[in-house]
Structures are given as C-alpha cells and as structure tokens.
Amino acid sequence: MSAIRLLVLGAVRQHGRAHGYQVRNDLEYWGAHEWSNAKPGSIYHALKQMAKQGLLLAHEVAPSTAGGPPRTEYEITDRGAQEFFTLLRASLTSYDQGVDVLSAGIGFIVDLERAEAVSLLRERVAAIEGWRASVTEHYTPADGPESIGHIGEIMNMWVHSADAGAEWTRGLIARIEAGAYTFAGEGEPFVGVLSLGQENPYATGVPDPGDAH
Amino acid sequence: MSAIRLLVLGAVRQHGRAHGYQVRNDLEYWGAHEWSNAKPGSIYHALKQMAKQGLLLAHEVAPSTAGGPPRTEYEITDRGAQEFFTLLRASLTSYDQGVDVLSAGIGFIVDLERAEAVSLLRERVAAIEGWRASVTEHYTPADGPESIGHIGEIMNMWVHSADAGAEWTRGLIARIEAGAYTFAGEGEPFVGVLSLGQENPYATGVPDPGDAH
DNA sequence: TCCTTGCTAGTCAAGTTTGACTACGCGATT
DNA sequence: AATCGCGTAGTCAAACTTGACTAGCAAGGA
C-alpha cells in the first residue's frame, strides 16, 4: 500500500470539499512531497480513481476566478470515509518498513479517539516484536553467522531499525497517554490545512531527505 | 530509485551470464522478494529494459532441457558494469528512507574494495548527520512545538530513525575496519548465488515484514 | 494408461508513478 | 502596448509495478 490514497482521502475529508490543487497544496504544506509519492500526477490520478470507485464524488465546477483550466471539486462519500479509517488503522498497526505510510497515519492519528489510537499503537509494537522474534529465529544460520557472510548485515540492519521503530512507538504511546494532543471528540480539533490565502511557510527550501520515495 | 536495477545487474554480474529465472531464484535466495519489489514481472521487465539500454546483452537460447518456454540469457556489458557500480555507490551513500536500496547495496558491498566501502559508509553517516541538522533547524517552529501539534511527531519519527540508521552504519564501519568479511581483491569472494541444483534453504516459510513494498 | 502435481520459464493486462508539459489570467516591467 | 514571469489547475506519454495467468515437461500414483 502506498500512502497516496490515505493522504488524498484525508485531505479531502478535512476540507469537506476540495479540488485537486487544494489537496496538492495541503500535502505540500505537510511536507508530504518530501517523504511520499505525493506528486501532481499521482494526486490527480488518485482522485480520479477513487471517484471511479465511489470513494469520492466529483463535481464539475466553473473555471476559477484566478484563471487556469476548469476545476473539478471532490467530496468524500460514506464509503470513502470508511475507507479512510480502514487505511488509517492499517497504517498505524501494520509494520511497513516504508516510512511514508506511517508518516501519513501519524498525520491523521488525531482523527481517531485517543483510546483507539493508543490501542492501535500497542498493536504496532506487538507486531514489530513478533516480527523481530520470528526473523531472528528463522534467519539465524545453524552453522554460525560466518556461513552467510556479509549478508547477515542486512538482517542486522532490519532488526536494528525495527528496534528503533518500536522504541519510538512506545515513546509516542507514553506522550499520548500523558494527555498530549487533541483527539476526536475532545473539542476543537487541530487545524492541519491551509486556510484560503494563508501562506505556506514550508513551501520551499525544505531539506530533502535524499532520494526518499 | 528502486532497488530492482541494482539487484538484477548484480545478480547477472555474479553469474557472468544468466537467464531471468536464475536471477529470480538468486533474489529469492537473498530474501529480496521480502524487502524489495523483486517480483517476476519487475525482474523480467528490468532485464528487457536494461538490454534495450545497452546495459545487458540478450542471447536467445534453445528451450531448456527441463521443459518450459525458450529462455533468454543475459550478459552484462561494460556499460552495465559501470552502471552497477554507480548504483551501488549511490545506494550506500544516499540517505534514502527506503530500506530496499540500502539492503541491496549491503548485499553487494563486498564487490567494492574495503577502503572504498568504508569511505562510502562514512559519507553516508555524514549525509545523515547533515540531514538531521538541517531538518531540526528548519522544521522547529519559532512559536513552540505546540503550534504544529501532533504533526511534529512525524519529524520526531524521521529524526529517531535517522539516528538509528547512523548508529547502525557506524557499527558496520567498525566491523569492516576490524577486518570482517572478504572484499574485492582480497582472495576468494563470498559466494552469494545458488549453484545449479543447490537447494534454497530460505525459499519458503520466511517471515513477512508486514506490507513491505 | 491417464491424471494430478510440481517445477521451469516467462507473458500479460491493469493499475500506478514520474516528470515534463499545457493553458489561462493577472500584475509588473520594459 | 507588448511581454515576461508567476501562480493556478491540470494533462499526458512513458516507464514501472503488480498479481494472475500460460505452457511445456517429468515424476509419481491410481
């Protein structure tokens, strides 16, 4: 699963109704073009595809006052909202090595209730620990580590990064349980989208984490 | 950059001459289908594409004795070998968040000389540290971390995993400098491919790291 | 003998991603 | 008055990825 659907659904959902360029701008505001495949082509493709699949409703709209081609506005459907929560829960629990899906999930975590967020993150930690146990048991060669040579370093790296991921997740759980952030049903939600006309402080000059996908 | 080209070039290079199924088997032996997109379609596509681009030379070959369709054997060209080393160096130095490229790079690291391997890994550590410094400086909001709410957790996660990656890389550098493994020009190389008829001990039953791409 | 299973080797259509490109209008500059 | 660049909004072809599918042969069992 790539992060694009979750990101686009989430962006449309926060606006209620949005056109592609608005979504594209939100994702840029979140820095998503840095850590995920949120490029124009992918965003517009995802919008069209999800409209075709009934997750979004497309409205043709008169050309904007600001010039440019006619826009299409999208509205999330009930099935789209369901899909959003399905993807969100999966992004938080499943142990993808890919950062992009987890990053998107963290970005929308406050759309869940606090208790569920904690429970999903605990599930994540358990998944990582389970994976670690099975992989170290399974890939440890009977005739000593020399028999697989430097290839063992690949597993070593996986395990190292799994441990780091588990540790970070435990920290996040602790912060959430200590009352950090505002979750669904706890009053004024955190506003994660740009208001119209608001400048995007992170639009450019953001450091590039290398070749991140 | 996805890891597939590096993996396929490296596999063909180790054999001297190989057909698609052989490459596919090597990659499975390395567990690459677990941590990269090394699926049949991608492998055959990469072979054809790189043949078209002059990185590989395609030879039509009579149908194998073991039955099945006629095979195509591939041989690496000089330009292909150059490309292999270019991709390999990039995989070790560039700070991709993606594990797949780095994993492939580690798998082929012994095709370099020991000194260069160490120097590339040092470059990697420097890149991570540079990225960390610039990102923490740039994304730290002037009006306190509350102003970006839970979105700060995304950056927190990046930084956490960058730190873990740097630490692991330093460990690897230390092991290599202490004399571990056999690098290019140091005698009998480590054999990382299956000999004909050798059974693949990791063919099935390998734990799945979640939804890894 | 016929049938099923499994291995070898690869193809294919559908979907996704990429990066470059188009087209429009406005304000500022020559 | 022409045009240059910028922001808006989106399209497109080419490349890549995915997962299911084909097809030939051999070994083994009923």
Coordinates of C-alpha atoms (C1' of nucleotides) in Angstrom, one line a residue:
Chain A
M1 CA 0.0 0.0 0.0
S2 CA 1.3 3.4 -0.9
A3 CA 0.4 6.4 1.2
I4 CA -1.2 8.4 -1.6
R5 CA -4.8 7.3 -1.1
L6 CA -4.7 7.8 2.6
L7 CA -3.2 11.3 2.2
V8 CA -5.7 12.3 -0.5
L9 CA -8.7 10.9 1.3
G10 CA -7.7 12.6 4.5
A11 CA -7.1 15.9 2.8
V12 CA -10.4 15.9 1.1
R13 CA -12.1 14.9 4.3
Q14 CA -10.7 17.8 6.3
H15 CA -11.9 20.3 3.7
G16 CA -15.3 18.7 3.2
R17 CA -15.0 19.5 -0.4
A18 CA -11.8 20.2 -2.3
H19 CA -10.3 20.4 -5.8
G20 CA -7.0 18.8 -6.8
Y21 CA -4.9 21.8 -6.5
Q22 CA -6.1 22.4 -2.9
V23 CA -5.2 18.8 -2.0
R24 CA -1.9 19.2 -3.7
N25 CA -1.2 22.3 -1.6
D26 CA -2.2 20.7 1.7
L27 CA 0.1 17.8 1.0
E28 CA 2.9 20.2 0.3
Y29 CA 2.2 22.1 3.5
W30 CA 2.5 18.8 5.4
G31 CA 5.8 18.2 3.6
A32 CA 4.3 15.0 2.1
H33 CA 6.1 15.6 -1.2
E34 CA 9.3 15.0 0.8
W35 CA 8.5 11.7 2.3
S36 CA 5.9 10.2 0.0
N37 CA 5.0 10.0 -3.6
A38 CA 2.6 12.9 -3.4
K39 CA 3.4 14.5 -6.8
P40 CA 0.8 16.1 -9.0
G41 CA 0.3 13.2 -11.3
S42 CA -0.2 10.8 -8.5
I43 CA -2.6 13.1 -6.7
Y44 CA -4.9 13.7 -9.7
H45 CA -4.7 10.1 -10.6
A46 CA -5.8 9.0 -7.1
L47 CA -8.6 11.5 -7.1
K48 CA -10.0 10.2 -10.4
Q49 CA -9.5 6.6 -9.5
M50 CA -11.2 7.0 -6.1
A51 CA -14.1 8.9 -7.8
K52 CA -14.5 6.0 -10.2
Q53 CA -14.6 3.6 -7.3
G54 CA -17.2 5.6 -5.4
L55 CA -15.0 6.8 -2.6
L56 CA -15.2 10.4 -3.8
L57 CA -17.9 12.3 -5.6
A58 CA -16.7 14.5 -8.5
H59 CA -18.4 17.9 -9.2
E60 CA -17.6 19.8 -12.3
V61 CA -17.1 23.5 -11.4
A62 CA -16.9 26.7 -13.4
P63 CA -13.3 27.9 -14.1
S64 CA -11.9 29.6 -11.1
T65 CA -11.6 33.4 -10.9
A66 CA -7.9 33.1 -10.6
G67 CA -7.5 31.8 -14.2
G68 CA -6.5 28.4 -15.3
P69 CA -8.5 25.4 -16.5
P70 CA -11.8 24.4 -15.1
R71 CA -11.6 22.6 -11.8
T72 CA -13.2 19.5 -10.5
E73 CA -14.2 19.5 -6.9
Y74 CA -14.3 16.3 -4.9
E75 CA -16.5 15.4 -1.9
I76 CA -15.9 12.4 0.3
T77 CA -18.6 9.7 0.3
D78 CA -19.6 7.5 3.2
R79 CA -17.7 4.6 1.6
G80 CA -14.8 7.0 1.2
A81 CA -14.8 7.9 4.9
Q82 CA -15.0 4.2 5.8
E83 CA -12.0 3.5 3.5
F84 CA -10.1 6.4 5.1
F85 CA -10.5 4.9 8.6
T86 CA -9.6 1.4 7.3
L87 CA -6.4 2.8 5.7
L88 CA -5.6 4.9 8.7
R89 CA -5.9 1.9 11.1
A90 CA -3.8 -0.2 8.8
S91 CA -1.1 2.4 8.5
L92 CA -0.7 2.6 12.3
T93 CA -0.7 -1.1 13.0
S94 CA 1.0 -2.8 10.1
Y95 CA 4.7 -2.9 10.2
D96 CA 5.7 -1.5 6.8
Q97 CA 9.4 -0.7 6.6
G98 CA 8.2 2.2 4.5
V99 CA 8.1 5.5 6.4
D100 CA 5.6 7.1 4.1
V101 CA 2.6 5.2 5.2
L102 CA 3.3 5.5 8.9
S103 CA 4.0 9.2 8.5
A104 CA 0.6 9.7 6.8
G105 CA -1.0 7.7 9.6
I106 CA 0.6 9.9 12.3
G107 CA -0.6 12.9 10.4
F108 CA -4.2 11.7 10.7
I109 CA -4.0 10.0 14.1
V110 CA -6.0 12.6 15.9
D111 CA -9.0 11.8 13.7
L112 CA -9.3 8.7 15.9
E113 CA -10.3 8.7 19.5
R114 CA -7.5 8.7 22.0
A115 CA -8.1 5.2 23.4
E116 CA -8.2 3.7 19.9
A117 CA -5.0 5.5 18.9
V118 CA -3.2 4.0 21.9
S119 CA -4.5 0.6 21.3
L120 CA -3.5 0.6 17.6
L121 CA 0.0 1.8 18.5
R122 CA 0.3 -1.0 21.1
E123 CA -0.7 -3.4 18.3
R124 CA 2.0 -2.0 16.2
V125 CA 4.6 -2.6 18.9
A126 CA 3.4 -6.1 19.3
A127 CA 3.7 -6.6 15.5
I128 CA 7.2 -5.3 15.5
E129 CA 8.3 -7.5 18.4
G130 CA 6.7 -10.6 16.8
W131 CA 8.4 -9.9 13.5
R132 CA 11.7 -9.5 15.3
A133 CA 11.4 -12.7 17.2
S134 CA 10.5 -14.7 14.1
V135 CA 13.1 -13.2 11.9
T136 CA 16.0 -13.6 14.3
E137 CA 15.0 -17.2 15.0
H138 CA 14.4 -18.0 11.3
Y139 CA 17.4 -16.3 9.7
T140 CA 20.0 -17.3 12.2
P141 CA 22.0 -20.0 10.5
A142 CA 22.8 -23.2 12.3
D143 CA 26.4 -23.2 11.3
G144 CA 27.4 -19.8 12.7
P145 CA 27.0 -16.3 11.3
E146 CA 30.1 -16.7 9.1
S147 CA 28.2 -19.1 6.8
I148 CA 26.1 -16.2 5.4
G149 CA 28.9 -13.7 5.4
H150 CA 28.1 -10.1 5.0
I151 CA 24.6 -10.9 4.0
G152 CA 23.9 -11.2 7.8
E153 CA 24.4 -7.4 7.9
I154 CA 21.1 -6.9 6.0
M155 CA 19.2 -8.7 8.7
N156 CA 21.2 -6.9 11.3
M157 CA 20.0 -3.6 9.8
W158 CA 16.4 -4.7 9.7
V159 CA 16.5 -5.7 13.3
H160 CA 18.2 -2.5 14.3
S161 CA 15.7 -0.4 12.6
A162 CA 12.8 -2.4 13.9
D163 CA 14.1 -1.9 17.5
A164 CA 14.3 1.8 16.9
G165 CA 10.8 1.9 15.5
A166 CA 9.4 0.0 18.5
E167 CA 11.2 2.4 20.9
W168 CA 9.8 5.4 19.1
T169 CA 6.3 4.0 19.1
R170 CA 6.5 3.4 22.9
G171 CA 7.5 7.0 23.4
L172 CA 4.6 8.2 21.3
I173 CA 2.2 6.0 23.3
A174 CA 3.5 7.5 26.5
R175 CA 3.1 11.0 25.3
I176 CA -0.5 10.3 24.1
E177 CA -1.4 8.7 27.4
A178 CA 0.0 11.6 29.3
G179 CA -2.6 13.8 27.5
A180 CA -0.7 15.2 24.6
Y181 CA -2.6 16.5 21.5
T182 CA -6.3 16.8 20.9
F183 CA -8.1 13.7 19.6
A184 CA -11.5 13.1 18.0
G185 CA -14.4 14.1 20.4
E186 CA -12.1 16.2 22.6
G187 CA -13.2 19.6 21.4
E188 CA -11.6 22.0 18.9
P189 CA -9.6 19.8 16.5
F190 CA -6.1 20.7 15.4
V191 CA -6.3 22.5 12.1
G192 CA -3.9 20.9 9.7
V193 CA -4.9 22.6 6.4
L194 CA -4.1 25.9 5.0
S195 CA -6.9 28.5 5.1
L196 CA -7.5 30.2 1.8
G197 CA -4.9 32.9 1.3
Q198 CA -2.7 31.7 4.1
E199 CA 0.9 31.5 3.2
N200 CA 2.7 28.1 3.3
P201 CA 5.7 28.6 5.5
Y202 CA 7.2 25.3 4.4
A203 CA 6.6 25.6 0.7
T204 CA 10.2 25.7 -0.4
G205 CA 13.7 25.4 1.0
V206 CA 12.8 22.3 2.8
P207 CA 15.7 19.9 3.2
D208 CA 15.4 16.9 1.0
P209 CA 15.9 13.5 2.8
G210 CA 17.9 12.2 0.0
D211 CA 16.1 10.1 -2.6
A212 CA 13.1 9.3 -0.4
H213 CA 10.4 7.7 -2.4
Chain B
M1 CA 15.5 4.9 -7.4
S2 CA 14.1 1.5 -6.7
A3 CA 16.4 -1.4 -5.9
I4 CA 15.4 -3.6 -8.8
R5 CA 18.0 -2.5 -11.3
L6 CA 20.9 -2.8 -8.8
L7 CA 19.7 -6.2 -7.7
V8 CA 19.3 -7.5 -11.3
L9 CA 22.5 -6.1 -12.5
G10 CA 24.3 -7.5 -9.5
A11 CA 22.8 -10.9 -10.0
V12 CA 23.7 -11.1 -13.6
R13 CA 27.2 -9.9 -12.9
Q14 CA 27.9 -12.6 -10.3
H15 CA 26.8 -15.3 -12.8
G16 CA 28.6 -13.8 -15.8
R17 CA 25.6 -14.9 -17.8
A18 CA 22.2 -15.7 -16.6
H19 CA 18.6 -16.1 -17.7
G20 CA 15.6 -14.5 -15.9
Y21 CA 14.6 -17.4 -13.9
Q22 CA 18.1 -17.8 -12.5
V23 CA 18.1 -14.1 -11.4
R24 CA 14.7 -14.6 -9.9
N25 CA 16.0 -17.5 -7.9
D26 CA 19.0 -15.7 -6.6
L27 CA 16.9 -12.8 -5.5
E28 CA 14.6 -15.1 -3.7
Y29 CA 17.6 -16.8 -2.1
W30 CA 18.7 -13.4 -0.8
G31 CA 15.2 -12.8 0.6
A32 CA 14.9 -9.8 -1.8
H33 CA 11.2 -10.5 -2.5
E34 CA 10.6 -9.8 1.1
W35 CA 12.2 -6.3 1.3
S36 CA 12.1 -5.1 -2.2
N37 CA 9.9 -5.2 -5.3
A38 CA 11.7 -8.1 -6.8
K39 CA 8.7 -9.9 -8.3
P40 CA 8.8 -11.9 -11.5
G41 CA 7.2 -9.1 -13.6
S42 CA 9.6 -6.5 -12.3
I43 CA 12.6 -8.7 -12.8
Y44 CA 11.8 -9.6 -16.4
H45 CA 10.8 -6.0 -17.2
A46 CA 14.1 -4.7 -15.8
L47 CA 16.1 -7.3 -17.8
K48 CA 14.4 -6.3 -21.1
Q49 CA 14.7 -2.6 -20.3
M50 CA 18.3 -2.8 -19.5
A51 CA 19.0 -4.9 -22.5
K52 CA 17.3 -2.2 -24.6
Q53 CA 19.5 0.4 -23.0
G54 CA 22.7 -1.5 -23.7
L55 CA 23.5 -2.4 -20.1
L56 CA 22.9 -6.1 -20.8
L57 CA 23.3 -8.2 -23.9
A58 CA 20.4 -10.6 -24.7
H59 CA 21.1 -14.0 -26.2
E60 CA 18.2 -16.2 -27.4
V61 CA 18.8 -19.7 -26.3
A62 CA 17.2 -23.0 -27.2
P63 CA 14.5 -24.3 -24.8
S64 CA 15.9 -25.7 -21.7
T65 CA 16.2 -29.5 -21.2
A66 CA 13.9 -29.1 -18.2
G67 CA 11.0 -28.0 -20.3
G68 CA 9.2 -24.8 -20.4
P69 CA 9.4 -21.8 -22.9
P70 CA 12.6 -20.8 -24.6
R71 CA 14.9 -18.8 -22.4
T72 CA 16.8 -15.6 -22.9
E73 CA 20.2 -15.4 -21.4
Y74 CA 21.7 -12.0 -20.4
E75 CA 25.3 -11.0 -20.2
I76 CA 26.5 -7.8 -18.5
T77 CA 28.2 -5.2 -20.8
D78 CA 30.9 -2.8 -19.8
R79 CA 28.4 0.0 -19.6
G80 CA 26.2 -2.3 -17.4
A81 CA 29.1 -2.9 -15.1
Q82 CA 29.8 0.8 -14.8
E83 CA 26.1 1.4 -14.1
F84 CA 26.2 -1.3 -11.4
F85 CA 29.0 0.4 -9.6
T86 CA 27.3 3.8 -9.9
L87 CA 24.1 2.4 -8.5
L88 CA 26.0 0.6 -5.8
R89 CA 27.9 3.6 -4.6
A90 CA 24.7 5.7 -4.7
S91 CA 22.8 3.1 -2.6
L92 CA 25.4 3.2 0.1
T93 CA 25.9 6.9 0.4
S94 CA 22.5 8.5 -0.4
Y95 CA 20.2 8.7 2.6
D96 CA 17.0 7.0 1.3
Q97 CA 14.5 6.4 3.9
G98 CA 13.7 3.3 1.9
V99 CA 15.4 0.1 3.3
D100 CA 15.3 -1.7 0.0
V101 CA 18.0 0.2 -1.8
L102 CA 20.3 0.1 1.2
S103 CA 19.7 -3.6 1.7
A104 CA 20.7 -4.2 -1.9
G105 CA 23.8 -2.1 -1.5
I106 CA 24.9 -4.0 1.6
G107 CA 24.3 -7.2 -0.3
F108 CA 26.9 -6.1 -3.0
I109 CA 29.2 -4.1 -0.8
V110 CA 31.9 -6.7 -0.9
D111 CA 32.2 -6.1 -4.7
L112 CA 34.0 -2.9 -3.7
E113 CA 37.4 -2.6 -2.1
R114 CA 37.5 -2.4 1.6
A115 CA 38.8 1.1 1.7
E116 CA 36.1 2.4 -0.6
A117 CA 33.4 0.7 1.3
V118 CA 34.4 2.3 4.5
S119 CA 34.7 5.7 2.8
L120 CA 31.3 5.4 1.3
L121 CA 29.7 4.5 4.6
R122 CA 31.4 7.4 6.3
E123 CA 29.9 9.6 3.6
R124 CA 26.6 8.1 4.4
V125 CA 26.9 8.9 8.1
A126 CA 27.8 12.5 7.2
A127 CA 24.8 12.8 4.9
I128 CA 22.5 11.6 7.7
E129 CA 24.0 14.0 10.2
G130 CA 23.7 16.8 7.8
W131 CA 20.1 16.0 7.0
R132 CA 19.4 15.8 10.7
A133 CA 20.9 19.1 11.5
S134 CA 19.1 20.9 8.7
V135 CA 15.8 19.4 9.3
T136 CA 15.7 20.0 13.0
E137 CA 16.8 23.6 12.4
H138 CA 14.3 24.2 9.6
Y139 CA 11.2 22.5 10.9
T140 CA 11.4 23.7 14.5
P141 CA 8.7 26.3 14.7
A142 CA 9.6 29.6 16.3
D143 CA 6.4 29.7 18.4
G144 CA 7.0 26.5 20.2
P145 CA 6.2 22.9 19.3
E146 CA 2.6 23.2 20.2
S147 CA 2.0 25.4 17.1
I148 CA 2.4 22.4 14.8
G149 CA 0.6 19.9 17.2
H150 CA 0.9 16.2 16.5
I151 CA 2.4 16.9 13.1
G152 CA 5.7 17.4 15.0
E153 CA 5.6 13.7 15.7
I154 CA 6.3 12.9 12.1
M155 CA 9.5 14.8 12.2
N156 CA 10.3 13.3 15.5
M157 CA 10.0 9.9 13.9
W158 CA 12.2 10.8 11.0
V159 CA 14.9 12.0 13.3
H160 CA 14.6 9.0 15.5
S161 CA 15.0 6.6 12.6
A162 CA 17.8 8.7 11.1
D163 CA 19.7 8.4 14.4
A164 CA 19.2 4.7 14.4
G165 CA 20.4 4.5 10.9
A166 CA 23.6 6.5 11.6
E167 CA 24.3 4.3 14.7
W168 CA 24.0 1.1 12.7
T169 CA 26.2 2.5 10.0
R170 CA 28.9 3.4 12.5
G171 CA 28.7 -0.2 13.8
L172 CA 29.1 -1.6 10.3
I173 CA 32.1 0.7 9.6
A174 CA 33.8 -0.6 12.8
R175 CA 33.2 -4.2 11.9
I176 CA 34.6 -3.7 8.4
E177 CA 37.7 -1.8 9.7
A178 CA 38.3 -4.6 12.2
G179 CA 38.7 -7.0 9.2
A180 CA 35.3 -8.6 8.8
Y181 CA 34.2 -10.1 5.5
T182 CA 36.1 -10.5 2.3
F183 CA 36.2 -7.6 -0.1
A184 CA 37.2 -7.2 -3.7
G185 CA 40.8 -8.1 -4.3
E186 CA 41.2 -10.0 -1.1
G187 CA 41.0 -13.5 -2.4
E188 CA 38.2 -16.0 -2.7
P189 CA 35.0 -13.9 -2.8
F190 CA 31.9 -14.8 -0.8
V191 CA 29.6 -16.8 -3.0
G192 CA 26.2 -15.3 -2.8
V193 CA 24.4 -17.2 -5.6
L194 CA 22.9 -20.6 -5.7
S195 CA 25.0 -23.2 -7.6
L196 CA 22.9 -25.2 -10.0
G197 CA 21.0 -27.8 -8.2
Q198 CA 21.6 -26.4 -4.8
E199 CA 18.6 -26.2 -2.7
N200 CA 17.4 -22.8 -1.5
P201 CA 17.1 -23.1 2.3
Y202 CA 15.2 -19.8 2.6
A203 CA 12.8 -20.4 -0.3
T204 CA 9.6 -20.5 1.8
G205 CA 8.3 -20.0 5.3
V206 CA 10.2 -16.8 5.6
P207 CA 8.5 -14.3 8.0
D208 CA 7.0 -11.4 6.2
P209 CA 8.0 -7.9 7.4
G210 CA 4.4 -6.7 7.1
D211 CA 3.4 -4.9 4.0
A212 CA 6.9 -4.1 3.0
H213 CA 7.0 -2.7 -0.5
Chain C
dT1 C1' -2.6 -45.6 -19.3
dC2 C1' -4.3 -41.5 -17.6
dC3 C1' -4.2 -37.8 -14.3
dT4 C1' -2.5 -34.8 -11.0
dT5 C1' 1.1 -32.2 -9.1
dG6 C1' 5.1 -29.5 -9.2
dC7 C1' 8.9 -27.2 -11.4
dT8 C1' 10.7 -24.4 -15.1
dA9 C1' 10.3 -20.1 -17.6
dG10 C1' 8.1 -16.3 -18.8
dT11 C1' 3.8 -13.2 -20.5
dC12 C1' 0.2 -10.0 -20.0
dA13 C1' -3.4 -6.6 -18.8
dA14 C1' -4.5 -3.4 -15.4
dG15 C1' -3.0 -0.2 -12.4
dT16 C1' 0.4 3.3 -10.6
dT17 C1' 4.1 6.6 -10.7
dT18 C1' 7.1 10.0 -12.8
dG19 C1' 8.5 14.3 -14.9
dA20 C1' 7.7 17.2 -18.3
dC21 C1' 4.4 19.7 -20.4
dT22 C1' 0.0 22.8 -21.5
dA23 C1' -3.0 26.7 -20.9
dC24 C1' -5.1 30.6 -18.7
dG25 C1' -5.1 35.2 -16.5
dC26 C1' -3.0 38.9 -13.7
dG27 C1' 0.3 42.3 -12.4
dA28 C1' 4.7 44.3 -13.2
dT29 C1' 8.3 45.6 -16.4
dT30 C1' 10.2 47.3 -20.4
Chain D
dA1 C1' 1.4 48.4 -25.7
dA2 C1' 3.8 44.2 -25.6
dT3 C1' 5.7 40.7 -22.9
dC4 C1' 7.6 38.4 -19.1
dG5 C1' 7.1 35.8 -15.3
dC6 C1' 4.3 33.8 -11.7
dG7 C1' 0.5 31.4 -9.7
dT8 C1' -3.4 28.4 -10.8
dA9 C1' -5.0 24.0 -12.4
dG10 C1' -4.4 20.1 -14.6
dT11 C1' -2.9 16.6 -18.6
dC12 C1' -0.1 13.2 -20.8
dA13 C1' 3.1 9.6 -22.5
dA14 C1' 6.4 6.7 -20.9
dA15 C1' 8.0 3.9 -17.6
dC16 C1' 7.4 0.8 -13.8
dT17 C1' 4.9 -2.5 -10.7
dT18 C1' 1.6 -6.0 -9.6
dG19 C1' -0.7 -10.4 -9.5
dA20 C1' -2.7 -13.5 -12.1
dC21 C1' -2.1 -16.3 -15.8
dT22 C1' 0.1 -19.6 -19.7
dA23 C1' 2.5 -23.6 -21.3
dG24 C1' 5.8 -27.5 -21.5
dC25 C1' 7.7 -31.4 -19.4
dA26 C1' 8.7 -35.0 -15.7
dA27 C1' 7.7 -37.9 -11.9
dG28 C1' 4.6 -40.5 -9.3
dG29 C1' 0.3 -42.6 -8.2
dA30 C1' -4.3 -44.9 -9.3

